[in-house]
Amino acid sequence: MSWWVENGPKIAEGALRIALTLLIAVVVRFLLRRLIDRLTRGSSEKRKPGILRPLRERAPQALGALVSERREQRARTIGSVLKSVVTFVVFGIAFIQVLTELGMNVAPILTSAGILGVAIGFGAQNLVKDFLSGMFMMLEDQYGVGDVVDLGPATGTVESVGLRITTIRDTNGTVWYVRNGEILRVGNSSQGFAIAVVDLPLAYGANLPEASAALSAAVTEAVEEELLAADVIDKPDVLGVEKVTPEGITMRVTVKVRPGRQWAVQRALRAKLMPALDEAGITVKSTT
Amino acid sequence: MSWWVENGPKIAEGALRIALTLLIAVVVRFLLRRLIDRLTRGSSEKRKPGILRPLRERAPQALGALVSERREQRARTIGSVLKSVVTFVVFGIAFIQVLTELGMNVAPILTSAGILGVAIGFGAQNLVKDFLSGMFMMLEDQYGVGDVVDLGPATGTVESVGLRITTIRDTNGTVWYVRNGEILRVGNSSQGFAIAVVDLPLAYGANLPEASAALSAAVTEAVEEELLAADVIDKPDVLGVEKVTPEGITMRVTVKVRPGRQWAVQRALRAKLMPALDEAGITVKSTT
Amino acid sequence: MSWWVENGPKIAEGALRIALTLLIAVVVRFLLRRLIDRLTRGSSEKRKPGILRPLRERAPQALGALVSERREQRARTIGSVLKSVVTFVVFGIAFIQVLTELGMNVAPILTSAGILGVAIGFGAQNLVKDFLSGMFMMLEDQYGVGDVVDLGPATGTVESVGLRITTIRDTNGTVWYVRNGEILRVGNSSQGFAIAVVDLPLAYGANLPEASAALSAAVTEAVEEELLAADVIDKPDVLGVEKVTPEGITMRVTVKVRPGRQWAVQRALRAKLMPALDEAGITVKSTT
Amino acid sequence: MSWWVENGPKIAEGALRIALTLLIAVVVRFLLRRLIDRLTRGSSEKRKPGILRPLRERAPQALGALVSERREQRARTIGSVLKSVVTFVVFGIAFIQVLTELGMNVAPILTSAGILGVAIGFGAQNLVKDFLSGMFMMLEDQYGVGDVVDLGPATGTVESVGLRITTIRDTNGTVWYVRNGEILRVGNSSQGFAIAVVDLPLAYGANLPEASAALSAAVTEAVEEELLAADVIDKPDVLGVEKVTPEGITMRVTVKVRPGRQWAVQRALRAKLMPALDEAGITVKSTT
Amino acid sequence: MSWWVENGPKIAEGALRIALTLLIAVVVRFLLRRLIDRLTRGSSEKRKPGILRPLRERAPQALGALVSERREQRARTIGSVLKSVVTFVVFGIAFIQVLTELGMNVAPILTSAGILGVAIGFGAQNLVKDFLSGMFMMLEDQYGVGDVVDLGPATGTVESVGLRITTIRDTNGTVWYVRNGEILRVGNSSQGFAIAVVDLPLAYGANLPEASAALSAAVTEAVEEELLAADVIDKPDVLGVEKVTPEGITMRVTVKVRPGRQWAVQRALRAKLMPALDEAGITVKSTT
Amino acid sequence: MSWWVENGPKIAEGALRIALTLLIAVVVRFLLRRLIDRLTRGSSEKRKPGILRPLRERAPQALGALVSERREQRARTIGSVLKSVVTFVVFGIAFIQVLTELGMNVAPILTSAGILGVAIGFGAQNLVKDFLSGMFMMLEDQYGVGDVVDLGPATGTVESVGLRITTIRDTNGTVWYVRNGEILRVGNSSQGFAIAVVDLPLAYGANLPEASAALSAAVTEAVEEELLAADVIDKPDVLGVEKVTPEGITMRVTVKVRPGRQWAVQRALRAKLMPALDEAGITVKSTT
Amino acid sequence: MSWWVENGPKIAEGALRIALTLLIAVVVRFLLRRLIDRLTRGSSEKRKPGILRPLRERAPQALGALVSERREQRARTIGSVLKSVVTFVVFGIAFIQVLTELGMNVAPILTSAGILGVAIGFGAQNLVKDFLSGMFMMLEDQYGVGDVVDLGPATGTVESVGLRITTIRDTNGTVWYVRNGEILRVGNSSQGFAIAVVDLPLAYGANLPEASAALSAAVTEAVEEELLAADVIDKPDVLGVEKVTPEGITMRVTVKVRPGRQWAVQRALRAKLMPALDEAGITVKSTT
């Protein structure tokens, strides 16, 4: 009884503190989750997560419904991952806090965790890097399934987009698993439009104005044929003499085309323009 | 006796705390193991471990029974490794906790462990990296025994898949031990299908439309022959003029084939198409 | 009642301390925000943020209204990001301080945060690097939308400038997402003026003084034609024999032009100067 | 005397604690050594150390008695090194613990050790890396004395296998000391079998079917000669046209041979097949 | 009243300590600023900051008034930056000290700062590196506006010298922003003098003594012409046969010229010496 | 007097503790020095330091008296360096311990040392790496003065072996100072024996069996001449066709020679074998 | 008065401690300075600083008075820099110690210093590396003003030797500022002697013995001419056939010369030996 008198208040205070701890944990978790919601989901009129909005100095092109839906879904998934992490961390700390209130000495736990954290941290930094890179690449919508991309370690068509790795398939059908943290820059050939670039080698002494005229006529004719016309979205452009090297002269022709069609158009143009030059009597590197 | 009166409650409280510590350790260990189970094993309908599921934007191809069994077994093994680690860590901390309750000063132990942890951590980060990379590559099922892969440091057929190293055998029969942490990207040539790519050099002035027609006929005929027909899974495609360089013109032909058969098909097509061009009277780079 | 007598002062003191803590937090936050304002916004006559002003040894060219507006807007945005960070940090610390005053043991929270901080810090350093680099590149106004830049990983026209990534589109129409932290140096071809450089190969034994005279006449004539005259902003310069290698002799001609027009001018000059040399009877690498 | 009454229990308690400390140290050391024994030595039927067993998905080939003995000896040595380390660490901590019980302030010792540990840890990480890599390469039995290996920095025959360095002798007789931590991947040409690969250049226009037939006949005859027959362990294979480049056509022939004999077989086959092609009237790159 | 008696001394002591703290802060700041003054400004007769003076084993050339003024101004600016940092740090610490005296628990503040410091420190190390490198490059006066420098990432004329970045403009008119921390070595072509180096290719079998004599005569004549004479500051030197390679023989001629004029002189000499060799009947690589 | 009664025991106890501290320091130092002795000096019959002995799987060749003496002297020097370090560390810690006993607050000293240690540790890691690498390279006796070695950054004859740097002189007489930490692998051409390798180019269509026979005869004769016989330690070996490339065929001949003589033998053999092939009527690449 | 009785002893003790602190600081500083003196200055008969003496296995050549004076001066300067650092550190710690005795709470100061130290330490590691490398390169006397050195980032004549940077001037007159920490190895061409190496290309089928004899005669004659004789310090050596490649045969001649003269001698020998071969009727690569 007297024990109760003596220890009662202490116990009551302890219980109070534990309750307070749990309450704060719940509140903090709620606030952090709302913050995540605001940052990643965004309201319907401002798609891009808040934290990434500032200073993108040019307005994005009008996005199709498909893309905006993809973005919304991605932001939702990332948000759900972040929320799991927040729940784990907040309740973990609250758990340790409660142990303290129960009179346990938590120093060993914290120190052990610290040592483990540092020891593994060194080795796991690539993992963290991969996930963080993946998260940002998704939020920034750098590429989607089906895009033709150059990720550095490999080039091809995107097969799947993951938080840790991106999978692409190259022209040989090989599937490449690329860790997101290893992707230092992304080249996406499937955004908005593409430009078909055709370089044609001429011999020294070739009549340049005639060559230019012949190319101009040939390429204009070529892009109006049925097969190419659907892909071309702007008038072709004979840029002129691109290079003068000891090996010869190079003329360049460019055409703006639908994204993903540049390689087919380039092949078709090469097959058309080489004979055109021949017919016009331009020496095409044949008399080396 | 009076000693007992004086010290009894303290001892009783100590014993209580030790019991509590052990109880919490057992509970935490149980919870963590269940978490590992959920993450790595998955129920039968959702094979892929939970943590890796989000944002793989394309549904995986239907997997054969073999592959799903392999995955299940892998996840089980990784889970068992992780559980050993959890057991080790949780009981290690509980052990130190009990020492504290017995009145031992654990600061030296923790500090020594910390120093050791940091000192070795620097050197061991490659090891940790290897194991973590291996674990994830397994969970993501990037390759299995028998696949032909390009791991960066070496290219060949996978002989064994380990947590720290992957073993492959290249075309010279050399066995390569590659540390998983050194694998920045994986190119797997044995997934789903492959594409046989044949590049054929033509001389300048070759008649391109004729060459294209001749190649088309020859490749169509070739893939219907008994030996190749079994490997080919789609119609061949004469892509056209791939490159125009000072050295000459290059035509490209591609055929979609069963994975692993692309090299044999390429060799067979080269042996068929070169004579076909000769017969069609196309100048094949012979008059340099 | 006696409890109140005993604990009242303690409680009062605690409340006082909490109030003091919050007051200090508000004051510190206010001071830091004003500091940020002073550093990033600047008064109207000294556009460049204070911290970057010293030791830029040459006075900047007079900037158009557009550029100064862009700068002001950028500085404002960066300032607003920094202020959010300051608010977050200052109130976070105040929150922990208040927890202490309420008698909570905050050591576990701090230690957990420390472990998390270090563990993630390793992996997130690229992220921090990206943001810091982006912030400084913006403050220094290294490039804006529409500039043609060489960022190292990719070269092309800037599409958008962000805190973490810069987006550019290259000559093939490919969009490149370059992380700001990967940009070790920036080459901006659209600032102030550009120089069109044309290298022309001559054969050994070519009459050098005649070649020089012929080039001089041809280039002077060329830059006075209607199409080029608008781009050229200074007299052309025939520099002379740039290289003597076993492959031949190289003459160099340069013209100062409006930024962004150097490539068009170069192409036009090549098309003009090659025939000019031919007409002047200079052997142009034709008799290898 | 009264001093004794006063201090006796304290001293007794101290002595008790020291004894307890030493006891725990001995027990922990014993347990850790047994763990090492279990992990590295293994019972007679499961040679491979326990920790490395999981997920090697393919059963190892039956190993000769020599290899298993080598493994057992290696595991024993590594175990003995690890046990020394364990003894050193456990008794070192116990020593510091005892100092505490004697009333010494151990903080300076621990801090000094920590500073030294970190300061040296930076520089010594290569050393730790070398030893850890060496330990794992041994446990995994990646190569043994006499194997022909490609370690990256050097290629040759292994002369000795050490924990920190591996020594190999290359074809010039130069001895290479390679630090184990610098070995990112190992290529071992002496495991199981090897494949002799012979590439033969043909001229454009060579009759490919005839060439193939001639090579097939020649290689079959060659591998049945007395000298080669002992090395060859499978029928030779004329793979076909390996490459078509502007320089010419390349045919490839492969033979599976005993490990270490691939270079001799390749040289012998080259000497046989070149004349065979000549005799068959195939143009072998002679009319460039 | 009795409260005052009880707490008065404590309060008085606290106020005393706060005053002492502020006093010490002011004194330490004063001393550090004076130290900075001494190190960076230097007295009028010893321009170079004290810390950089030792062990520059050669006396610097007499510096023009312009350079010394530039140095003085740079040192002053760097000193002012350092002083701001010192003020910020000293008063920051004093502020925290005063908080302690007011009975606040500053541990959370310090720990938070520590975590932030480490977390950001990883990412910001490039920034710190840039500023420190810039500071030292300025103090050492490695280059100034207008110098032609090779910084590694880019080569050109210095446009501005900053603490974080150096801006240069290359021969194409492209402006390069180079981070000072990325500059591993600086090559300055505008200090004291430069050497024009002209390499001339000769054919095998050319008469070497005659070629040498002809070059000697031609170069002596060339450097006395009006245009070049102003740039040349020493007699030209025909070094002789610089290289004998399978491609031919190379003769080298050098002339010491005013800094920044080496390229113009080289071009002029090439244009003079090639015809001179022709006239002397030396075979100049023309009969390959 | 009463002060003495009060403080006497405390002082006595302090003095006792100081004495105990010093005693322990002396004992620990003695033990560590004995450990160093055992590890580095070794008894006379087991030269190699204990820690490096395990797992060198091949017995070292019998060492000359010179080498063993060199090793013993090296081990002695390293041991003496390590002992100085041990003395410094042990007495430094004891000094701080004594300060504590004197009632000084050592926390500032330790913290300052820690900060300095970390701050400098980053920059000094190369230094530590150099010394540790040097120490191990010496213990392992990778090379000695006079050996011809390839250290990576430079190749030449060893002039001196130091703890931080190794000095070698290359074939141009240039002296190279190589930091030991930069040496990733060592190639020593002066150990045991060397192999002279001579590659001879043949034209396509050369009679391979005849060429082989002619080479065999010529090399056998050559190695029996007086000048070479002293260097050759085994019969020469005509390996056969080493390479078949579009450039031609390469035959390889090898001879085992005394270390350091391989280059002279190679030069002599080249001068002998080329004419021998000519005499035998083999086309030696002369009709390209 | 009673206050004095109460606090007097405490104050007296405090004053005593402060005095003790300062005394210890002075003594430690004195001891460390003496240690530095002993390590860097050395007595007159043992020039090299003590710490670098062990294990330089070869006795240094007799040094001229100039060199020893240079060394002594360098060691003195480094010693004075180190002493300043020691003074700064020791008195800084003593200052903090005294603050403690005055009852100040120094934890914030130390923590702030720690955070700053780590935060800046990351960025400043290059600086520390530069200074440490410079210090050691000086102590080891790797090069002096006027030496021709290859530092890696640049090659040329040393203009000045500094603690942070070394300045060299290359053959184009460009001045290079190289940070000492970036110098991984130093190649010094001005120590003791140099070797002039002349490689001469011969055609296939050239008469090798005759060529050897002709070269031998020509080089012997050449080195006896007045101009060269002063530079040559040993008999020339016709090494023989250095390389046999598809491009031709290479003969090598070497001559030991005074340091710094190797390039002039090489040029002179090339100019002499080419005609000598011509006269002897050796085909010198002229009939390609």
mmCIF file of N, CA and C in Angstrom, chain B residues 51-95:
data_model
loop_
_atom_site.group_PDB
_atom_site.id
_atom_site.type_symbol
_atom_site.label_atom_id
_atom_site.label_comp_id
_atom_site.label_asym_id
_atom_site.label_seq_id
_atom_site.Cartn_x
_atom_site.Cartn_y
_atom_site.Cartn_z
ATOM 1 N N ILE B 51 8.086 -5.404 -51.985
ATOM 2 C CA ILE B 51 8.783 -4.128 -52.034
ATOM 3 C C ILE B 51 9.222 -3.763 -53.436
ATOM 4 N N LEU B 52 9.268 -4.762 -54.300
ATOM 5 C CA LEU B 52 9.733 -4.484 -55.653
ATOM 6 C C LEU B 52 8.584 -4.343 -56.630
ATOM 7 N N ARG B 53 7.375 -4.574 -56.186
ATOM 8 C CA ARG B 53 6.262 -4.577 -57.109
ATOM 9 C C ARG B 53 5.908 -3.215 -57.691
ATOM 10 N N PRO B 54 5.905 -2.159 -56.886
ATOM 11 C CA PRO B 54 5.346 -0.915 -57.409
ATOM 12 C C PRO B 54 6.082 -0.402 -58.630
ATOM 13 N N LEU B 55 5.326 0.106 -59.562
ATOM 14 C CA LEU B 55 5.845 0.888 -60.663
ATOM 15 C C LEU B 55 6.593 0.090 -61.729
ATOM 16 N N ARG B 56 6.575 -1.218 -61.648
ATOM 17 C CA ARG B 56 6.982 -1.976 -62.832
ATOM 18 C C ARG B 56 5.823 -1.809 -63.786
ATOM 19 N N GLU B 57 5.937 -0.872 -64.719
ATOM 20 C CA GLU B 57 4.745 -0.408 -65.409
ATOM 21 C C GLU B 57 4.161 -1.387 -66.416
ATOM 22 N N ARG B 58 4.909 -2.386 -66.793
ATOM 23 C CA ARG B 58 4.376 -3.336 -67.760
ATOM 24 C C ARG B 58 4.236 -4.690 -67.081
ATOM 25 N N ALA B 59 3.137 -5.354 -67.360
ATOM 26 C CA ALA B 59 2.939 -6.672 -66.795
ATOM 27 C C ALA B 59 3.991 -7.623 -67.349
ATOM 28 N N PRO B 60 4.593 -8.458 -66.490
ATOM 29 C CA PRO B 60 5.571 -9.427 -66.981
ATOM 30 C C PRO B 60 4.890 -10.450 -67.886
ATOM 31 N N GLN B 61 5.695 -10.990 -68.808
ATOM 32 C CA GLN B 61 5.155 -12.060 -69.644
ATOM 33 C C GLN B 61 4.762 -13.232 -68.742
ATOM 34 N N ALA B 62 3.863 -14.005 -69.245
ATOM 35 C CA ALA B 62 3.493 -15.219 -68.519
ATOM 36 C C ALA B 62 4.759 -16.039 -68.315
ATOM 37 N N LEU B 63 5.014 -16.433 -67.112
ATOM 38 C CA LEU B 63 6.244 -17.149 -66.827
ATOM 39 C C LEU B 63 5.975 -18.644 -66.792
ATOM 40 N N GLY B 64 6.934 -19.389 -67.288
ATOM 41 C CA GLY B 64 6.816 -20.841 -67.234
ATOM 42 C C GLY B 64 6.872 -21.308 -65.794
ATOM 43 N N ALA B 65 6.433 -22.547 -65.574
ATOM 44 C CA ALA B 65 6.435 -23.103 -64.217
ATOM 45 C C ALA B 65 7.855 -23.121 -63.667
ATOM 46 N N LEU B 66 8.828 -23.396 -64.545
ATOM 47 C CA LEU B 66 10.212 -23.479 -64.109
ATOM 48 C C LEU B 66 10.662 -22.185 -63.469
ATOM 49 N N VAL B 67 10.379 -21.067 -64.177
ATOM 50 C CA VAL B 67 10.849 -19.777 -63.684
ATOM 51 C C VAL B 67 10.205 -19.439 -62.351
ATOM 52 N N SER B 68 8.885 -19.701 -62.242
ATOM 53 C CA SER B 68 8.256 -19.304 -60.976
ATOM 54 C C SER B 68 8.796 -20.154 -59.835
ATOM 55 N N GLU B 69 9.073 -21.412 -60.116
ATOM 56 C CA GLU B 69 9.639 -22.232 -59.056
ATOM 57 C C GLU B 69 11.008 -21.700 -58.643
ATOM 58 N N ARG B 70 11.834 -21.322 -59.669
ATOM 59 C CA ARG B 70 13.146 -20.771 -59.374
ATOM 60 C C ARG B 70 13.033 -19.542 -58.489
ATOM 61 N N ARG B 71 12.080 -18.681 -58.848
ATOM 62 C CA ARG B 71 11.920 -17.476 -58.056
ATOM 63 C C ARG B 71 11.547 -17.775 -56.627
ATOM 64 N N GLU B 72 10.588 -18.695 -56.480
ATOM 65 C CA GLU B 72 10.149 -19.021 -55.140
ATOM 66 C C GLU B 72 11.311 -19.536 -54.306
ATOM 67 N N GLN B 73 12.120 -20.379 -54.927
ATOM 68 C CA GLN B 73 13.237 -20.952 -54.183
ATOM 69 C C GLN B 73 14.241 -19.876 -53.804
ATOM 70 N N ARG B 74 14.504 -18.949 -54.763
ATOM 71 C CA ARG B 74 15.437 -17.866 -54.477
ATOM 72 C C ARG B 74 14.943 -17.009 -53.327
ATOM 73 N N ALA B 75 13.674 -16.613 -53.420
ATOM 74 C CA ALA B 75 13.124 -15.750 -52.375
ATOM 75 C C ALA B 75 13.239 -16.445 -51.034
ATOM 76 N N ARG B 76 12.999 -17.780 -51.021
ATOM 77 C CA ARG B 76 13.086 -18.520 -49.771
ATOM 78 C C ARG B 76 14.509 -18.446 -49.210
ATOM 79 N N THR B 77 15.487 -18.646 -50.089
ATOM 80 C CA THR B 77 16.867 -18.628 -49.609
ATOM 81 C C THR B 77 17.250 -17.264 -49.072
ATOM 82 N N ILE B 78 16.914 -16.222 -49.833
ATOM 83 C CA ILE B 78 17.256 -14.878 -49.363
ATOM 84 C C ILE B 78 16.573 -14.596 -48.041
ATOM 85 N N GLY B 79 15.289 -14.994 -47.941
ATOM 86 C CA GLY B 79 14.580 -14.818 -46.686
ATOM 87 C C GLY B 79 15.306 -15.505 -45.555
ATOM 88 N N SER B 80 15.809 -16.706 -45.793
ATOM 89 C CA SER B 80 16.481 -17.435 -44.715
ATOM 90 C C SER B 80 17.774 -16.744 -44.320
ATOM 91 N N VAL B 81 18.507 -16.169 -45.309
ATOM 92 C CA VAL B 81 19.713 -15.419 -44.959
ATOM 93 C C VAL B 81 19.360 -14.197 -44.120
ATOM 94 N N LEU B 82 18.343 -13.459 -44.558
ATOM 95 C CA LEU B 82 17.945 -12.268 -43.812
ATOM 96 C C LEU B 82 17.504 -12.616 -42.398
ATOM 97 N N LYS B 83 16.814 -13.761 -42.259
ATOM 98 C CA LYS B 83 16.361 -14.139 -40.919
ATOM 99 C C LYS B 83 17.535 -14.458 -40.001
ATOM 100 N N SER B 84 18.560 -15.102 -40.541
ATOM 101 C CA SER B 84 19.742 -15.345 -39.711
ATOM 102 C C SER B 84 20.323 -14.030 -39.231
ATOM 103 N N VAL B 85 20.413 -13.061 -40.158
ATOM 104 C CA VAL B 85 20.957 -11.765 -39.773
ATOM 105 C C VAL B 85 20.110 -11.137 -38.669
ATOM 106 N N VAL B 86 18.786 -11.187 -38.821
ATOM 107 C CA VAL B 86 17.898 -10.602 -37.819
ATOM 108 C C VAL B 86 18.096 -11.267 -36.470
ATOM 109 N N THR B 87 18.121 -12.590 -36.459
ATOM 110 C CA THR B 87 18.326 -13.319 -35.208
ATOM 111 C C THR B 87 19.622 -12.873 -34.541
ATOM 112 N N PHE B 88 20.692 -12.820 -35.333
ATOM 113 C CA PHE B 88 21.999 -12.444 -34.811
ATOM 114 C C PHE B 88 21.955 -11.056 -34.182
ATOM 115 N N VAL B 89 21.363 -10.100 -34.919
ATOM 116 C CA VAL B 89 21.356 -8.714 -34.435
ATOM 117 C C VAL B 89 20.482 -8.573 -33.198
ATOM 118 N N VAL B 90 19.265 -9.119 -33.238
ATOM 119 C CA VAL B 90 18.332 -8.931 -32.119
ATOM 120 C C VAL B 90 18.874 -9.562 -30.844
ATOM 121 N N PHE B 91 19.371 -10.805 -30.925
ATOM 122 C CA PHE B 91 19.880 -11.443 -29.717
ATOM 123 C C PHE B 91 21.185 -10.812 -29.256
ATOM 124 N N GLY B 92 21.989 -10.310 -30.212
ATOM 125 C CA GLY B 92 23.208 -9.603 -29.815
ATOM 126 C C GLY B 92 22.876 -8.385 -28.974
ATOM 127 N N ILE B 93 21.890 -7.602 -29.424
ATOM 128 C CA ILE B 93 21.500 -6.419 -28.651
ATOM 129 C C ILE B 93 20.922 -6.827 -27.300
ATOM 130 N N ALA B 94 20.095 -7.871 -27.301
ATOM 131 C CA ALA B 94 19.511 -8.335 -26.040
ATOM 132 C C ALA B 94 20.609 -8.773 -25.086
ATOM 133 N N PHE B 95 21.626 -9.418 -25.598
ATOM 134 C CA PHE B 95 22.746 -9.872 -24.774
ATOM 135 C C PHE B 95 23.430 -8.689 -24.096
#
